[in-house]
XYZ file of C-alpha atoms in Angstrom:
632
model
C 4.264 10.858 -52.109
C 0.964 11.970 -53.696
C -0.975 14.647 -51.914
C -4.746 15.332 -51.103
C -7.063 17.129 -53.575
C -7.661 20.359 -51.710
C -4.080 21.059 -50.558
C -3.581 23.240 -53.561
C -7.098 24.162 -54.098
C -6.774 25.980 -50.781
C -3.682 27.749 -51.587
C -5.050 28.902 -55.104
C -8.485 29.933 -53.465
C -6.464 32.230 -51.149
C -4.639 33.586 -54.062
C -5.557 36.980 -55.590
C -7.117 35.670 -58.712
C -9.580 33.355 -56.830
C -10.441 36.163 -54.395
C -11.490 38.130 -57.392
C -13.284 35.175 -59.251
C -15.633 34.145 -56.606
C -17.102 37.675 -55.864
C -17.177 38.314 -59.714
C -19.374 35.167 -59.956
C -21.646 36.519 -57.319
C -21.704 39.985 -58.755
C -22.608 38.588 -62.384
C -25.306 36.436 -60.921
C -26.679 39.339 -58.951
C -26.633 41.816 -61.714
C -28.358 39.375 -64.057
C -31.188 38.695 -61.632
C -31.585 42.438 -60.600
C -31.878 43.481 -64.248
C -34.365 40.878 -65.266
C -36.515 40.621 -62.237
C -38.416 42.912 -59.719
C -36.288 43.687 -56.641
C -37.714 41.108 -54.223
C -37.312 38.254 -56.562
C -33.434 37.732 -56.843
C -33.099 37.091 -52.973
C -36.177 34.770 -53.035
C -34.920 32.775 -55.862
C -31.436 32.589 -54.349
C -32.737 31.363 -51.047
C -35.134 28.855 -52.752
C -32.637 27.361 -55.317
C -29.984 26.706 -52.562
C -32.607 25.287 -50.167
C -34.024 23.291 -53.087
C -30.758 21.796 -53.845
C -30.447 20.641 -50.233
C -33.931 19.135 -50.132
C -33.273 17.356 -53.558
C -30.016 16.005 -52.334
C -31.821 15.024 -48.983
C -29.194 16.827 -46.986
C -29.962 18.725 -43.788
C -27.978 22.155 -43.413
C -28.307 23.041 -39.815
C -25.719 25.476 -38.861
C -24.996 26.415 -42.522
C -25.603 30.031 -43.623
C -26.884 30.836 -47.029
C -23.568 32.364 -48.066
C -21.645 29.346 -47.102
C -23.951 27.065 -49.044
C -23.831 29.380 -51.980
C -20.048 29.904 -51.897
C -19.607 26.008 -51.820
C -22.085 25.648 -54.759
C -20.174 28.135 -56.761
C -16.760 26.953 -55.862
C -17.906 23.384 -57.036
C -19.112 24.782 -60.295
C -16.125 26.983 -61.101
C -13.395 24.210 -60.154
C -15.599 21.720 -62.105
C -15.468 23.832 -65.204
C -11.772 24.413 -64.890
C -11.416 20.610 -64.493
C -13.136 19.788 -67.694
C -11.102 22.416 -69.374
C -7.743 20.920 -68.187
C -8.634 17.429 -68.685
C -9.168 18.398 -72.387
C -5.816 19.899 -72.451
C -4.199 16.928 -70.739
C -5.900 14.552 -73.256
C -4.356 16.726 -76.168
C -0.933 16.728 -74.550
C -0.788 12.901 -74.286
C -1.087 12.747 -77.992
C 2.248 14.623 -78.378
C 4.302 13.966 -75.514
C 7.669 14.458 -77.037
C 6.798 17.864 -78.183
C 5.150 18.828 -75.024
C 8.042 17.658 -72.836
C 10.477 19.741 -74.820
C 8.261 22.725 -74.700
C 8.199 22.335 -70.846
C 11.883 22.010 -70.515
C 12.704 24.976 -72.798
C 10.202 27.107 -70.815
C 12.001 26.253 -67.601
C 15.325 27.029 -69.109
C 14.311 30.393 -70.665
C 12.736 31.718 -67.523
C 15.753 31.097 -65.425
C 18.443 31.795 -68.180
C 19.484 35.006 -66.550
C 20.095 33.668 -63.091
C 23.715 32.685 -61.693
C 23.038 29.029 -62.463
C 21.517 29.659 -65.796
C 24.575 31.526 -67.074
C 26.720 28.778 -65.495
C 25.065 26.210 -67.751
C 24.489 28.517 -70.650
C 20.645 27.992 -70.627
C 20.041 30.792 -73.245
C 21.902 28.652 -75.956
C 20.212 25.349 -75.432
C 17.650 24.619 -78.288
C 16.432 20.976 -77.454
C 16.557 18.076 -75.161
C 19.827 16.412 -76.426
C 21.681 19.812 -75.891
C 20.323 20.009 -72.411
C 21.374 16.386 -71.547
C 24.750 16.938 -73.017
C 25.681 20.192 -70.927
C 23.950 19.397 -67.688
C 24.893 16.641 -65.403
C 22.470 14.335 -63.365
C 22.122 15.877 -59.984
C 21.144 15.188 -56.445
C 20.517 17.370 -53.317
C 24.221 18.145 -52.565
C 24.478 19.752 -56.026
C 22.058 22.558 -54.877
C 22.518 22.671 -51.104
C 25.099 25.608 -51.000
C 23.090 27.807 -53.306
C 19.808 27.131 -51.620
C 21.571 28.222 -48.209
C 22.670 31.324 -50.008
C 19.104 32.037 -51.136
C 18.018 31.605 -47.495
C 20.439 34.144 -46.504
C 19.005 36.728 -48.957
C 20.802 36.336 -52.275
C 18.544 36.534 -55.183
C 18.557 35.124 -58.810
C 20.890 32.303 -58.076
C 18.843 29.331 -59.357
C 15.351 30.811 -59.978
C 14.550 34.132 -61.330
C 11.995 35.113 -58.444
C 12.084 34.849 -54.758
C 10.664 31.552 -53.507
C 7.345 31.653 -51.676
C 8.704 29.167 -49.082
C 11.854 27.035 -48.398
C 10.100 23.702 -48.498
C 11.216 20.893 -46.262
C 11.015 17.344 -47.423
C 9.687 14.773 -44.998
C 13.073 12.966 -44.813
C 11.495 9.489 -45.423
C 14.747 7.935 -46.750
C 17.276 10.324 -45.042
C 17.861 13.738 -43.784
C 15.204 16.400 -44.664
C 16.209 18.612 -47.650
C 15.317 22.330 -48.057
C 13.905 22.981 -51.536
C 12.486 26.050 -53.210
C 8.693 26.410 -53.759
C 7.504 28.880 -56.263
C 4.241 30.473 -57.444
C 4.586 28.412 -60.608
C 4.785 25.250 -58.728
C 1.598 25.969 -56.892
C -0.226 27.150 -59.968
C 0.637 24.198 -61.982
C -0.447 21.875 -59.028
C -3.734 23.595 -58.997
C -4.500 23.566 -62.740
C -2.880 20.329 -63.756
C -3.470 18.409 -60.684
C -6.325 19.562 -58.520
C -8.839 20.461 -61.004
C -8.270 17.343 -63.182
C -8.618 14.974 -60.098
C -11.596 16.801 -59.003
C -13.158 16.292 -62.538
C -12.198 12.492 -62.281
C -13.569 12.211 -58.836
C -16.926 13.998 -59.473
C -17.321 11.686 -62.540
C -16.593 8.424 -60.539
C -18.562 9.554 -57.468
C -21.429 12.187 -58.456
C -22.403 12.358 -54.803
C -19.323 14.375 -54.075
C -20.892 17.451 -55.939
C -23.389 17.843 -53.076
C -23.443 20.488 -50.432
C -22.234 18.240 -47.743
C -19.075 19.264 -45.733
C -15.884 17.629 -45.462
C -13.986 16.526 -42.454
C -10.318 17.231 -43.240
C -7.687 16.140 -40.808
C -4.998 18.583 -41.098
C -2.962 20.890 -38.770
C -1.221 24.207 -38.388
C 2.431 23.519 -38.998
C 5.222 25.440 -37.442
C 7.292 27.672 -39.755
C 10.457 29.264 -38.864
C 12.042 32.197 -40.971
C 15.303 32.087 -42.747
C 17.944 35.023 -42.540
C 15.960 36.585 -45.417
C 12.820 36.237 -43.740
C 11.636 33.482 -46.133
C 9.263 30.875 -44.421
C 10.789 27.433 -43.905
C 8.333 24.495 -43.451
C 6.340 21.854 -45.134
C 5.005 22.471 -48.687
C 1.446 21.659 -48.142
C -1.843 23.303 -47.435
C -2.271 24.873 -44.043
C -5.413 26.216 -42.195
C -3.995 29.628 -42.647
C -3.677 29.333 -46.435
C -7.255 27.879 -46.614
C -8.965 30.363 -44.424
C -11.274 31.553 -47.252
C -12.780 28.093 -47.522
C -12.681 26.680 -44.127
C -16.396 26.901 -44.046
C -16.380 23.832 -46.439
C -15.079 21.812 -43.368
C -16.687 20.631 -40.293
C -13.861 21.923 -38.099
C -14.456 25.651 -37.111
C -11.662 28.136 -37.646
C -10.779 28.766 -33.916
C -9.705 24.995 -33.673
C -6.832 25.694 -35.899
C -5.441 28.167 -33.323
C -4.657 25.302 -31.115
C -1.037 24.307 -31.322
C -1.385 20.668 -29.934
C -1.998 18.074 -32.569
C -3.626 15.840 -30.061
C -6.108 18.655 -28.948
C -6.857 19.512 -32.663
C -7.530 16.037 -33.557
C -10.081 15.810 -30.627
C -11.791 19.114 -32.089
C -11.751 17.570 -35.612
C -13.451 14.443 -34.332
C -15.936 16.515 -31.995
C -17.279 18.763 -34.659
C -17.268 15.773 -37.280
C -19.409 13.708 -34.922
C -21.942 16.605 -34.456
C -22.565 16.685 -38.133
C -24.402 13.418 -39.341
C -24.221 14.443 -42.915
C -20.543 14.442 -43.411
C -19.732 13.746 -47.136
C -16.058 13.140 -47.325
C -13.108 12.304 -44.955
C -9.982 13.741 -46.254
C -6.314 14.013 -45.467
C -2.984 14.071 -47.150
C -2.170 10.376 -46.175
C -4.407 7.370 -45.195
C -2.194 7.068 -42.023
C -3.524 10.365 -40.691
C -7.051 9.064 -41.167
C -6.197 5.706 -39.502
C -4.626 7.532 -36.439
C -7.742 9.578 -36.257
C -9.994 6.669 -35.960
C -7.686 5.013 -33.416
C -7.946 8.279 -31.268
C -11.685 8.024 -31.787
C -11.776 4.511 -30.574
C -9.904 5.511 -27.445
C -11.842 8.698 -26.697
C -15.359 8.175 -28.012
C -16.940 8.232 -24.592
C -15.496 11.669 -23.756
C -16.512 13.038 -27.210
C -20.148 11.802 -26.815
C -20.386 13.358 -23.510
C -19.209 16.775 -24.931
C -22.005 16.570 -27.604
C -24.657 15.458 -25.102
C -23.769 18.401 -22.607
C -22.838 20.910 -25.261
C -19.309 21.651 -23.980
C -15.752 20.920 -24.700
C -13.619 18.654 -22.567
C -11.575 20.367 -19.772
C -8.685 17.931 -20.656
C -7.860 20.097 -23.607
C -5.399 22.783 -23.127
C -7.196 25.811 -24.795
C -6.588 29.445 -24.535
C -9.788 31.113 -22.726
C -10.547 32.988 -26.009
C -10.408 29.838 -28.168
C -12.367 27.832 -25.707
C -15.103 30.546 -25.596
C -15.304 30.761 -29.364
C -15.569 27.090 -29.675
C -18.030 26.475 -26.887
C -20.160 29.185 -28.459
C -20.668 26.660 -31.348
C -21.785 23.846 -29.059
C -25.383 23.210 -27.926
C -26.481 20.189 -25.881
C -27.590 17.525 -28.244
C -28.742 14.406 -26.315
C -30.507 12.834 -29.247
C -27.300 12.926 -31.415
C -25.313 11.689 -28.384
C -27.681 8.752 -28.010
C -27.296 7.754 -31.662
C -23.528 8.058 -31.501
C -23.332 5.969 -28.177
C -25.468 3.209 -29.813
C -23.238 3.085 -32.879
C -20.055 2.885 -30.816
C -21.426 0.060 -28.644
C -22.081 -1.872 -31.730
C -18.287 -2.030 -32.434
C -15.886 -0.221 -34.681
C -15.918 -2.409 -37.826
C -17.802 -0.214 -40.516
C -18.176 2.576 -37.806
C -17.661 5.398 -40.417
C -20.618 4.591 -42.541
C -22.853 4.170 -39.283
C -21.842 7.670 -37.925
C -22.105 9.295 -41.281
C -24.880 7.417 -43.343
C -24.184 9.968 -46.304
C -20.392 9.427 -46.220
C -19.431 9.131 -50.040
C -15.588 8.886 -49.961
C -12.321 8.854 -48.097
C -9.879 11.119 -49.967
C -6.289 10.299 -49.055
C -3.198 8.651 -50.333
C -3.142 4.977 -49.562
C -0.355 3.777 -51.884
C 3.385 3.367 -51.211
C 4.151 3.645 -47.488
C 0.558 4.205 -46.927
C -0.745 1.045 -48.323
C -1.227 -0.711 -45.024
C -3.151 2.038 -43.513
C -5.560 2.016 -46.415
C -6.077 -1.604 -46.220
C -6.787 -1.446 -42.366
C -9.212 1.239 -42.943
C -11.116 -0.453 -45.634
C -11.090 -3.684 -43.603
C -12.234 -2.143 -40.421
C -13.361 1.464 -39.723
C -14.222 2.544 -43.171
C -15.550 -0.794 -44.519
C -17.920 -0.133 -47.443
C -16.509 3.436 -48.192
C -14.794 4.094 -51.433
C -11.244 5.511 -51.405
C -9.545 7.728 -53.872
C -5.780 8.351 -53.950
C -5.729 11.342 -56.441
C -1.876 12.418 -56.986
C 1.542 11.224 -57.302
C 3.494 14.291 -55.986
C 6.373 15.455 -53.845
C 8.006 18.603 -52.472
C 9.486 18.949 -56.048
C 6.005 19.330 -57.412
C 3.069 17.495 -59.326
C 4.290 14.288 -60.927
C 1.195 12.389 -61.971
C -2.648 12.292 -61.492
C -4.960 9.258 -60.860
C -7.726 9.194 -63.627
C -9.044 5.949 -62.564
C -10.572 6.423 -59.142
C -12.539 3.352 -58.804
C -9.771 1.010 -59.693
C -8.038 -0.801 -56.837
C -4.617 -0.369 -58.123
C -3.146 3.129 -57.656
C -1.998 4.122 -61.112
C -0.838 7.656 -61.991
C -0.634 9.246 -65.543
C 2.459 11.338 -65.677
C 1.535 15.138 -66.402
C 3.878 16.115 -69.433
C 3.485 19.956 -68.721
C 4.239 19.702 -65.052
C 7.803 18.515 -65.151
C 10.362 17.351 -67.721
C 11.017 13.713 -66.847
C 13.767 11.421 -67.506
C 14.028 7.725 -66.396
C 16.894 5.794 -65.177
C 16.584 1.923 -65.673
C 16.589 0.131 -62.459
C 19.601 -1.909 -63.648
C 21.635 1.290 -64.042
C 20.923 3.041 -60.645
C 24.607 2.529 -59.466
C 26.284 3.460 -62.734
C 28.522 6.539 -62.525
C 27.248 7.948 -65.931
C 24.016 6.300 -66.703
C 22.003 6.819 -69.842
C 18.471 8.058 -69.253
C 15.296 7.561 -71.258
C 12.469 9.995 -72.170
C 8.806 9.489 -71.721
C 8.356 8.059 -75.347
C 11.213 5.586 -74.873
C 10.190 3.763 -71.668
C 8.886 0.230 -71.716
C 5.765 -1.266 -70.050
C 6.663 -3.613 -67.299
C 10.143 -2.103 -66.505
C 11.101 -0.106 -63.374
C 12.903 3.224 -63.456
C 14.174 5.949 -61.166
C 12.621 9.269 -61.920
C 14.605 12.315 -62.654
C 12.950 15.724 -62.957
C 13.385 19.150 -64.121
C 10.795 21.310 -62.292
C 9.588 24.982 -62.024
C 11.652 25.616 -59.047
C 15.204 25.223 -59.896
C 15.948 21.417 -59.901
C 17.456 20.105 -63.194
C 17.926 16.560 -63.965
C 17.313 15.878 -60.255
C 17.067 12.357 -58.926
C 14.130 12.272 -56.441
C 14.796 8.800 -55.267
C 11.532 7.213 -56.391
C 11.310 4.017 -58.386
C 8.251 3.637 -60.352
C 6.940 0.946 -62.596
C 5.552 1.730 -66.031
C 2.301 -0.263 -66.195
C 0.916 1.188 -69.488
C 0.208 4.126 -71.492
C -2.430 6.602 -72.043
C -1.902 7.497 -75.677
C 1.669 8.193 -75.795
C 1.960 9.141 -72.113
C 3.210 6.612 -69.483
C 1.075 5.404 -66.575
C 3.170 4.454 -63.565
C 2.778 2.681 -60.215
C 5.028 3.934 -57.180
C 7.294 1.026 -56.143
C 9.783 2.187 -53.515
C 12.280 4.818 -52.314
C 15.827 4.113 -53.098
C 16.809 5.051 -49.445
C 14.325 2.626 -47.961
C 15.952 -0.640 -49.380
C 17.087 -3.350 -47.188
C 20.823 -4.024 -48.080
C 23.231 -5.926 -45.713
C 25.092 -7.923 -48.470
C 24.053 -6.362 -51.774
C 20.656 -8.136 -51.955
C 18.611 -4.720 -52.313
C 15.144 -5.855 -50.883
C 12.759 -3.108 -51.705
C 9.909 -1.857 -49.455
C 7.245 -3.392 -51.854
C 9.017 -6.785 -51.971
C 9.398 -6.995 -48.137
C 5.664 -5.858 -47.530
C 4.476 -8.440 -50.015
C 6.408 -11.201 -48.071
C 5.239 -9.738 -44.672
C 1.481 -9.859 -45.716
C 1.884 -13.412 -46.787
C 3.359 -14.428 -43.453
C 0.827 -12.617 -41.332
C -1.930 -14.356 -43.294
C -0.580 -17.675 -41.842
C -0.584 -16.401 -38.253
C -4.044 -17.181 -36.849
C -5.919 -14.082 -35.606
C -3.157 -11.653 -36.557
C -3.807 -8.345 -38.126
C -0.941 -6.123 -39.234
C -0.950 -2.495 -37.721
C 2.383 -1.153 -38.548
C 5.905 -2.312 -39.204
C 9.519 -1.200 -39.917
C 12.947 -2.825 -40.306
C 16.485 -2.044 -39.413
C 19.711 -3.521 -40.573
C 21.663 -5.102 -37.849
C 24.647 -2.846 -38.501
C 23.015 0.239 -37.064
C 22.283 -1.549 -33.755
C 25.825 -2.910 -33.276
C 26.361 -4.717 -29.997
C 22.903 -4.028 -28.731
C 21.421 -7.193 -30.162
C 24.382 -9.630 -30.246
C 25.285 -11.969 -33.078
C 27.704 -11.447 -35.880
C 25.953 -12.389 -39.117
C 24.284 -9.437 -40.736
C 20.590 -9.751 -40.619
C 17.177 -7.870 -40.607
C 15.585 -6.591 -37.394
C 11.932 -6.546 -37.899
C 9.534 -4.682 -35.602
C 5.757 -5.394 -35.863
C 2.669 -4.159 -34.329
C -0.183 -6.591 -34.560
C -3.796 -6.840 -33.459
C -5.096 -10.220 -32.244
C -1.775 -11.631 -31.218
C 0.262 -11.086 -28.130
C 3.053 -13.620 -28.735
C 4.681 -15.128 -31.818
C 6.233 -18.544 -31.744
C 9.710 -19.242 -33.267
C 7.940 -21.292 -36.197
C 5.634 -18.170 -36.940
C 8.766 -15.893 -36.962
C 10.456 -18.216 -39.391
C 7.662 -18.192 -41.900
C 8.385 -14.443 -42.477
C 11.989 -15.297 -43.359
C 10.747 -18.249 -45.538
C 8.240 -16.041 -47.210
C 10.908 -13.380 -48.312
C 13.179 -16.196 -49.596
C 10.357 -17.312 -51.750
C 9.874 -13.912 -53.215
C 13.575 -12.862 -53.661
C 16.087 -15.333 -55.246
C 19.066 -13.130 -54.152
C 18.088 -12.975 -50.505
C 17.562 -16.683 -50.557
C 21.002 -17.423 -51.884
C 22.553 -15.388 -49.124
C 20.479 -17.064 -46.567
C 21.631 -20.524 -47.976
C 25.305 -19.533 -47.891
C 24.890 -18.157 -44.499
C 26.078 -14.719 -45.476
C 23.005 -13.165 -44.109
C 21.477 -14.496 -40.741
C 17.819 -15.297 -39.926
C 15.415 -12.394 -39.345
C 14.974 -11.324 -35.731
C 11.224 -10.558 -35.510
C 10.180 -8.311 -32.462
C 6.576 -7.890 -31.501
C 6.029 -4.421 -29.971
C 3.458 -3.078 -27.669
C 0.070 -1.572 -28.766
C 0.672 2.173 -29.680
C 4.391 1.902 -30.017
C 4.425 3.165 -33.652
C 2.209 6.167 -32.815
C 4.873 7.058 -30.219
C 7.664 6.427 -32.658
C 5.685 8.644 -35.084
C 5.587 11.459 -32.569
C 9.408 11.027 -31.819
C 10.297 11.123 -35.572
C 8.235 14.434 -36.155
C 9.929 16.034 -33.239
C 13.473 15.100 -34.428
C 12.914 16.139 -38.085
C 10.416 19.073 -37.506
C 8.069 17.291 -39.975
C 4.435 18.449 -40.049
C 1.655 15.887 -39.246
C 0.373 16.818 -42.602
C 3.394 15.410 -44.435
C 4.656 12.717 -42.134
C 5.324 9.365 -43.668
C 6.565 6.325 -41.641
C 10.116 5.039 -42.409
C 10.050 1.553 -43.225
C 13.788 1.185 -42.895
C 15.166 2.808 -39.975
C 18.610 4.553 -40.460
C 18.868 6.080 -36.953
C 20.020 3.847 -34.047
C 17.877 5.696 -31.573
C 14.662 4.963 -33.470
C 15.458 1.094 -33.433
C 16.528 1.127 -29.909
C 13.117 2.879 -29.018
C 11.182 0.115 -30.567
C 13.524 -2.558 -28.929
C 12.409 -0.909 -25.611
C 8.752 -1.391 -26.605
C 9.130 -5.158 -27.488
C 6.775 -7.458 -25.737
C 7.493 -10.770 -27.569
């Protein structure tokens, strides 16, 4: 659920206020220098200071223009100042959470009081939280679906006062994709309360990230379609188009983002990253994207090295002639770099990131929740020795929390009291018809809750389906860890095995299989497969992709079942009674999950930027696809 740091930085930098702010910074600097110095000196000092910074930081700046270096330096300074300012505001808010939450709620209600929906629930007369809870029900997506469809068709002022920027599609991790509204307020809050605060935390924890090194960001141009009212429909994340003003901060050149194929764009990401030995950060929304990038690198490194050696771009890429010409104009034969790269690859891929880029400071990507296993694999193999930072807890609905502790191994997020009005449904009450919710100041440490949010884009007391655990407080504000999605629970007899619980048992079992390393996994309840697999007792069908193992014995498979029984008393009781049959563990071929990922994205129209692997499959065709890839 959380997103990468520059997703909304990019959106904001392309907005009108940032387009004014950056030139203004340059203008003030220019005027100050011009007034106080003879004409030649300002230019000389500008060049010398930026060049000096590069020398002090021991960073080469080949292929970087003075303007790109200066714009990066100014951007870091401006956002750093904003980050310190917003962090002070956040600290003050955590001392009076109840007051700030009520203020946030009433602000939302006042803004949308004159809409069809606001009049229906009499928003203008609500004076406090209790009145709001008394008159407005707890909601799910079906409550809004018809209204959102009418907005897509062109009706205005139904749920929100303004026209939405986009109709944002959720990733559909725990069911069908939902179409939600995204507004300017949502983006502004994400930038100010999320991006700037996390950049401040990141720069304090990893001071090297303030340097003039470029970032390799693995992101792709998503496909948008238009509603009847010409409102864009697509993912609510940063795109190369929305980031066009700061693409010079990244190693991938702008023409590469005109390539429609994800596979070809990834090749270009890797090619231009390998050309630059001084990459400072690897970034993506999710750790899975970084992992798949390194998997592609391991498969195609020889082709990439040859391109760098010869100064061209592989003919295997399907590029339009104009795009190819622009990209090849940026290539020059570099046999010296190619020889370095070839030697590094021949030494193996464990710790390869730090050898390819000796000044690499950070991997910036979400590695919690369903991305946990990808983060662990990266840390153990490709990115060994490189710190990771998972900055946000967020969703299509907006910013939920920020990680103020970048160097801690546990991914904890401080809830942002001004971003959303939050309510908490105790885990024991999830299935009640009229459950009682708690507020931020009422939750207890150590307890699990489902989050309900009232956001800036027309959702009220909305169940987002995330279960979080309160692990502490920062002043009065809860700190949470993401646990699981409600729709991603295994439940064939009422046992309710969560994603976190199953993964914990799986990791214990894999540790007992000599030479095995977990690459990916998912499960299916036997009911969705019907007669395909035979047997009458309901059970879990488990699909595993492993490294180092080509076959599992019956004894090894049984260890997974035993491991889950040890972790779940309810599951164990059903197994002892025979109400649930033994797990059926399928070992699938190498690359099966990457192929499943592509199939899932094609079906749901999900962007590679926002895709998350489903851990519990709800579609029969996905489970049958993996059955067809079974090798043991």
